[in-house]
PDB file of C-alpha atoms in Angstrom:
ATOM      1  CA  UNK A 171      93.082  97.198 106.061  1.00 76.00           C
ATOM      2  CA  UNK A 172      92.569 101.330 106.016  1.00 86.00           C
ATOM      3  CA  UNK A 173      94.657 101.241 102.512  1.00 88.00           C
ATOM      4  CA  UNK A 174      92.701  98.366 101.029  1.00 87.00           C
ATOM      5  CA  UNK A 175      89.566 100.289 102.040  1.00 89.00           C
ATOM      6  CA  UNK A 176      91.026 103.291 100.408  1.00 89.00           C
ATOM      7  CA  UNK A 177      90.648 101.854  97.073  1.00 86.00           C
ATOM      8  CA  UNK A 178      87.823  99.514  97.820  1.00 85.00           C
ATOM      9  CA  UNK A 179      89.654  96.257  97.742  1.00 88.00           C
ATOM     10  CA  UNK A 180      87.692  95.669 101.158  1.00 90.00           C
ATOM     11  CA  UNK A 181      84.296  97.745 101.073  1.00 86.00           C
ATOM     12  CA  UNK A 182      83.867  99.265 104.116  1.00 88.00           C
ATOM     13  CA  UNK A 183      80.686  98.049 106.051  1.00 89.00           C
ATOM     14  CA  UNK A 184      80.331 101.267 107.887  1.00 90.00           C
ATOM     15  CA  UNK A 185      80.943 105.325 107.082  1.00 90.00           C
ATOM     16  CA  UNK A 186      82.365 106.863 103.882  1.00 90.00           C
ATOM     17  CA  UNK A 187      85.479 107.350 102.166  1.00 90.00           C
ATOM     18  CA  UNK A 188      85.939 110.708 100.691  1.00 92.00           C
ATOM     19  CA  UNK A 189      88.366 111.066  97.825  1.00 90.00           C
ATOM     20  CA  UNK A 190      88.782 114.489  96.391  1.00 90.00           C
ATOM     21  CA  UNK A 191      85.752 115.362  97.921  1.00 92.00           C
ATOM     22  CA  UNK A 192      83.640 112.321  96.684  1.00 90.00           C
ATOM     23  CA  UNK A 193      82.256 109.546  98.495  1.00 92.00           C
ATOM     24  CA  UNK A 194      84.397 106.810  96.963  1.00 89.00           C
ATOM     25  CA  UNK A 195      82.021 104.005  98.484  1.00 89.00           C
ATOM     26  CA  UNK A 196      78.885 104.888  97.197  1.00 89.00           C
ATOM     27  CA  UNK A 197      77.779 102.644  94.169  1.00 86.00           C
ATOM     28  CA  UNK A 198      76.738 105.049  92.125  1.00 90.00           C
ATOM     29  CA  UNK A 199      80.786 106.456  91.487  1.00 87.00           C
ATOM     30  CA  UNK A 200      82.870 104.970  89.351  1.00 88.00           C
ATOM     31  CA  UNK A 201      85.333 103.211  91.744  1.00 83.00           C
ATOM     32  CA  UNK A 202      87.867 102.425  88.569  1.00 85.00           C
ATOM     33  CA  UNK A 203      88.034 105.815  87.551  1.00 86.00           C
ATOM     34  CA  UNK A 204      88.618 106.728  91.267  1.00 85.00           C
ATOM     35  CA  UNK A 205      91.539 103.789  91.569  1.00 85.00           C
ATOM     36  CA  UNK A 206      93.241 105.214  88.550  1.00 87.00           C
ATOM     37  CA  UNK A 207      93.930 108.473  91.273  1.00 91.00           C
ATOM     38  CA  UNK A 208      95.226 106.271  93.467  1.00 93.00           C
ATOM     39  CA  UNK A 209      98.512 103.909  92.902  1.00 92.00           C
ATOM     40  CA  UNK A 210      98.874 101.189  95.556  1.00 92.00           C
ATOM     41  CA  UNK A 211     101.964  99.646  96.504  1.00 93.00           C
ATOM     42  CA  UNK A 212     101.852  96.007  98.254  1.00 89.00           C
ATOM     43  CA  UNK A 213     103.692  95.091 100.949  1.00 88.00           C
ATOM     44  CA  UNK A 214     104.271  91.654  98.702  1.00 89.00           C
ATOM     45  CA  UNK A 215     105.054  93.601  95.479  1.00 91.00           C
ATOM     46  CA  UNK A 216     102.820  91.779  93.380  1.00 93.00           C
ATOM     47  CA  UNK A 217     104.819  92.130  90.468  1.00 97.00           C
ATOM     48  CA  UNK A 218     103.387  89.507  87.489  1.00 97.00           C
ATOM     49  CA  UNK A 219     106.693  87.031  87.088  1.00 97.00           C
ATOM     50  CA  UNK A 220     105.813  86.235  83.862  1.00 98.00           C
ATOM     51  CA  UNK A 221     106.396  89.854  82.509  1.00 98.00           C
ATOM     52  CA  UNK A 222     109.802  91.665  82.202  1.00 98.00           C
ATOM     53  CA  UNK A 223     109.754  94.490  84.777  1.00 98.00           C
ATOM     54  CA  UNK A 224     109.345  97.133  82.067  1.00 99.00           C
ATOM     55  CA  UNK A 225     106.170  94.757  80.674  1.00 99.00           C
ATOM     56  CA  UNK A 226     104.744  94.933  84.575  1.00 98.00           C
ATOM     57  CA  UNK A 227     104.959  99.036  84.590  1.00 98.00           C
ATOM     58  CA  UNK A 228     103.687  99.531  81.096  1.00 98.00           C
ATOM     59  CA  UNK A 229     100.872  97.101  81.616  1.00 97.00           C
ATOM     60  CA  UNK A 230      98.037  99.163  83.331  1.00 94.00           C
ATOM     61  CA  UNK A 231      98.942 102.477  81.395  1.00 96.00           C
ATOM     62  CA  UNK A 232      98.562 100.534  78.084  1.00 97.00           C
ATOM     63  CA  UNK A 233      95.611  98.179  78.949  1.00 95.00           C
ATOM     64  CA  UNK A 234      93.664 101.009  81.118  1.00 91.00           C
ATOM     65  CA  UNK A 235      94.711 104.316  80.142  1.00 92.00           C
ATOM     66  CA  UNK A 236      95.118 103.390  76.513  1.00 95.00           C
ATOM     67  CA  UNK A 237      98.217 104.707  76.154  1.00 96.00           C
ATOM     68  CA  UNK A 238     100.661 104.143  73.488  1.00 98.00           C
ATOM     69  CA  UNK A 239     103.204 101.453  73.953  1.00 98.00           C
ATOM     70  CA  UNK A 240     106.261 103.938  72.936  1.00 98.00           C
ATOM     71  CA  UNK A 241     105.204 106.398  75.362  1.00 98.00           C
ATOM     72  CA  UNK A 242     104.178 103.680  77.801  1.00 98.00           C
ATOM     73  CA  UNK A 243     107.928 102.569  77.692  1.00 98.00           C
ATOM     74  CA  UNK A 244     109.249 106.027  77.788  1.00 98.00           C
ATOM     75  CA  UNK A 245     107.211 107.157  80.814  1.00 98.00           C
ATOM     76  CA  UNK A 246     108.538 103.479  82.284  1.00 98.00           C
ATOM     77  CA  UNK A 247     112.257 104.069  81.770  1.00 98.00           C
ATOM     78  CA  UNK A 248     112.199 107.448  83.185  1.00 97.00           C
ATOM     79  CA  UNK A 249     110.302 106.325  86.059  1.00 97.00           C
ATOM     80  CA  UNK A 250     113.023 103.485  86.395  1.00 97.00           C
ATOM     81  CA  UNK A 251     115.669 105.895  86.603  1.00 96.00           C
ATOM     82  CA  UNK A 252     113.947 107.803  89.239  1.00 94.00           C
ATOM     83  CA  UNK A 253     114.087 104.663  91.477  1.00 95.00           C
ATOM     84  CA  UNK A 254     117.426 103.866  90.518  1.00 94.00           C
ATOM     85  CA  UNK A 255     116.999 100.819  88.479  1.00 96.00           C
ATOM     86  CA  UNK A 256     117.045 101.593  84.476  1.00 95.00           C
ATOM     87  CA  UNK A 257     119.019  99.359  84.074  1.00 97.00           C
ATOM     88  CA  UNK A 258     116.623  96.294  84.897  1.00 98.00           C
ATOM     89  CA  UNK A 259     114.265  97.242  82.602  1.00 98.00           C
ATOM     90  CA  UNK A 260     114.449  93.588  80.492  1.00 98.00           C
ATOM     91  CA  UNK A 261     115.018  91.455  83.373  1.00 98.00           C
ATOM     92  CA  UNK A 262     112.169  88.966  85.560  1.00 98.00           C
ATOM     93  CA  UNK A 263     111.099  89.881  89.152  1.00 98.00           C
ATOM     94  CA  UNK A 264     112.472  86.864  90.248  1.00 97.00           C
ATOM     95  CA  UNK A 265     116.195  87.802  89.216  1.00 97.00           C
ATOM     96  CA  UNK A 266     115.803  90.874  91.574  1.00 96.00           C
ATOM     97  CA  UNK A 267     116.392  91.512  95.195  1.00 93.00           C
ATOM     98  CA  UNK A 268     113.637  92.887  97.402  1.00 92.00           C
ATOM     99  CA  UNK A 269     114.384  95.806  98.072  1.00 93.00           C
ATOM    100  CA  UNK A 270     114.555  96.102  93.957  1.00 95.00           C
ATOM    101  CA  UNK A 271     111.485  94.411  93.328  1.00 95.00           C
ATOM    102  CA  UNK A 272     110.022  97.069  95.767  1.00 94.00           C
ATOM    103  CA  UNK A 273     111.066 100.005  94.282  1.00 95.00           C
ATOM    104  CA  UNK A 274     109.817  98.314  90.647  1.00 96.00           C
ATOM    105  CA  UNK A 275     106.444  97.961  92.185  1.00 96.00           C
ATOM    106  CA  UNK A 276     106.747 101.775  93.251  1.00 96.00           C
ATOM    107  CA  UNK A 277     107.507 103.025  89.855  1.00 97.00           C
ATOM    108  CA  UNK A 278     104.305 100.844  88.934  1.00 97.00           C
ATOM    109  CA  UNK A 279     102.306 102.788  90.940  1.00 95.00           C
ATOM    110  CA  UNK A 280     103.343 106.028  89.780  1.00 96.00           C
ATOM    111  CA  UNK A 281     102.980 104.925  85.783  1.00 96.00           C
ATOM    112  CA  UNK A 282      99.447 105.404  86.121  1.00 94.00           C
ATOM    113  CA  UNK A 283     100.454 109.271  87.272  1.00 94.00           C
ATOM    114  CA  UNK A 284      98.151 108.969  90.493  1.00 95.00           C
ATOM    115  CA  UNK A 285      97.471 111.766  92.949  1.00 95.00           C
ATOM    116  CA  UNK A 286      97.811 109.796  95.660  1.00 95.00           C
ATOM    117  CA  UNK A 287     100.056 106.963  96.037  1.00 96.00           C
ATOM    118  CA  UNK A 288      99.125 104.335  98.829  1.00 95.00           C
ATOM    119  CA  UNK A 289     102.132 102.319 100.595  1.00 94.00           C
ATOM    120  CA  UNK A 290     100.674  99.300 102.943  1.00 92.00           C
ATOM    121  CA  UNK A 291     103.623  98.049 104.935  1.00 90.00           C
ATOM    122  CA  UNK A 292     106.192  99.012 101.926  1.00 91.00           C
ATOM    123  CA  UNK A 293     109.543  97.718 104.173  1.00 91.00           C
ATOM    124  CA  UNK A 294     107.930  95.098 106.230  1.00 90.00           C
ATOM    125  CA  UNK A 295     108.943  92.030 103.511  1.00 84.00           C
ATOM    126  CA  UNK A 296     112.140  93.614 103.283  1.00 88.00           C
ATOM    127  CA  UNK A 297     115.839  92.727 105.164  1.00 88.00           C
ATOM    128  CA  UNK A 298     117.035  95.466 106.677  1.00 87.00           C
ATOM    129  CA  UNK A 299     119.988  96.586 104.174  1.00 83.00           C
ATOM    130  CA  UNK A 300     116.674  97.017 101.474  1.00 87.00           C
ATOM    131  CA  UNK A 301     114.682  99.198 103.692  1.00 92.00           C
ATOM    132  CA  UNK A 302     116.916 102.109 102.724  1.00 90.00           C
ATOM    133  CA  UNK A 303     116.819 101.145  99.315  1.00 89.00           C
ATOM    134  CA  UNK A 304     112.842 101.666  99.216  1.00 92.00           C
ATOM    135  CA  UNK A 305     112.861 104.665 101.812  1.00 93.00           C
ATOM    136  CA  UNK A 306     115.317 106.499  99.880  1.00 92.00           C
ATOM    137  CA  UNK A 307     113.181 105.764  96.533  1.00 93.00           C
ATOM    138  CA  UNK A 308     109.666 107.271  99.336  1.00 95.00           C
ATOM    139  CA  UNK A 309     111.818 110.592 100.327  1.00 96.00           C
ATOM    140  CA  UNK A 310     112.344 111.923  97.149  1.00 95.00           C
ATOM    141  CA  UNK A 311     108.764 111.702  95.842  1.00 95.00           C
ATOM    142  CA  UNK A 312     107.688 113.075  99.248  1.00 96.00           C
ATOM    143  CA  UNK A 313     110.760 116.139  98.436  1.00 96.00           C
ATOM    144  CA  UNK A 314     108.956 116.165  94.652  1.00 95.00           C
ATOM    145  CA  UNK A 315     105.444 116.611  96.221  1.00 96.00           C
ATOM    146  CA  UNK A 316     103.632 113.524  95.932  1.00 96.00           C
ATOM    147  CA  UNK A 317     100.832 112.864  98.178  1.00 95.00           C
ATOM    148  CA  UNK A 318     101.565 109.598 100.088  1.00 96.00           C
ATOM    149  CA  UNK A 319      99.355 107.192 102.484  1.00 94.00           C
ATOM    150  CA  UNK A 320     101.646 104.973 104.553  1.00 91.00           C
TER     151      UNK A 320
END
């Protein structure tokens, strides 16, 4: 519940949440321009099945960020080989194990080059030979210097 209060997909009904020094939960900000600082990563993946995984990372950069598809894909593939999986860039969700569908959602959340990327429960849907998988993937950002909310 704190990390889907975090980015307001549960609105608080007491307090404040200050993001970069702004009260994310008062109306009057612009709570879309405060998600795009913040990549979430569900403890279900979320991942749309109907889209090839490099479809579900381009997606948001594309539709929200108005980015160009060609560098939409090339920012995707390079954040695919950071979680070890360029090579699963055409295939579904559903041809993927977990702990890979996991680490797609992660690279998801970092395509939109957040400042903070939130984790709720990232292991918990996961048998325990994936968990390594995805904790390996959350090391090396942490080594790299992204902020992380777990």
């Amino acid at each position: 519940t704190l990390l889907r209060t975090m980015n307001l997909l549960e609105v608080p009904t007491k307090g404040q949440i200050r993001f970069e020094g702004i009260d994310i939960t008062d109306k009057k900000n612009d709570i879309f321009s405060m998600r795009e600082k913040m990549g979430m990563v569900f403890q279900q993946f979320n991942l749309f099945p109907n889209m090839t995984v490099l479809e579900n990372i381009t997606l948001s950069p594309i539709k929200i960020k108005g980015m160009a598809k060609a560098e939409a894909d090339k920012t995707a593939l390079s954040l695919l080989d950071k979680v070890g999986l360029s090579e699963k860039a055409k295939v579904y969700p559903a041809s993927l194990s977990g702990g890979q569908q996991q680490r797609i959602a992660i690279a998801r959340g970092l395509a939109m080059d957040p400042d903070v990327l939130l984790f709720d429960e990232p292991t918990s849907a996961l048998d325990p030979e994936m968990v390594g998988e995805v904790l390996a993937v959350m090391q090396d950002l942490a080594k790299s210097g992204m902020t992380m909310v777990i």
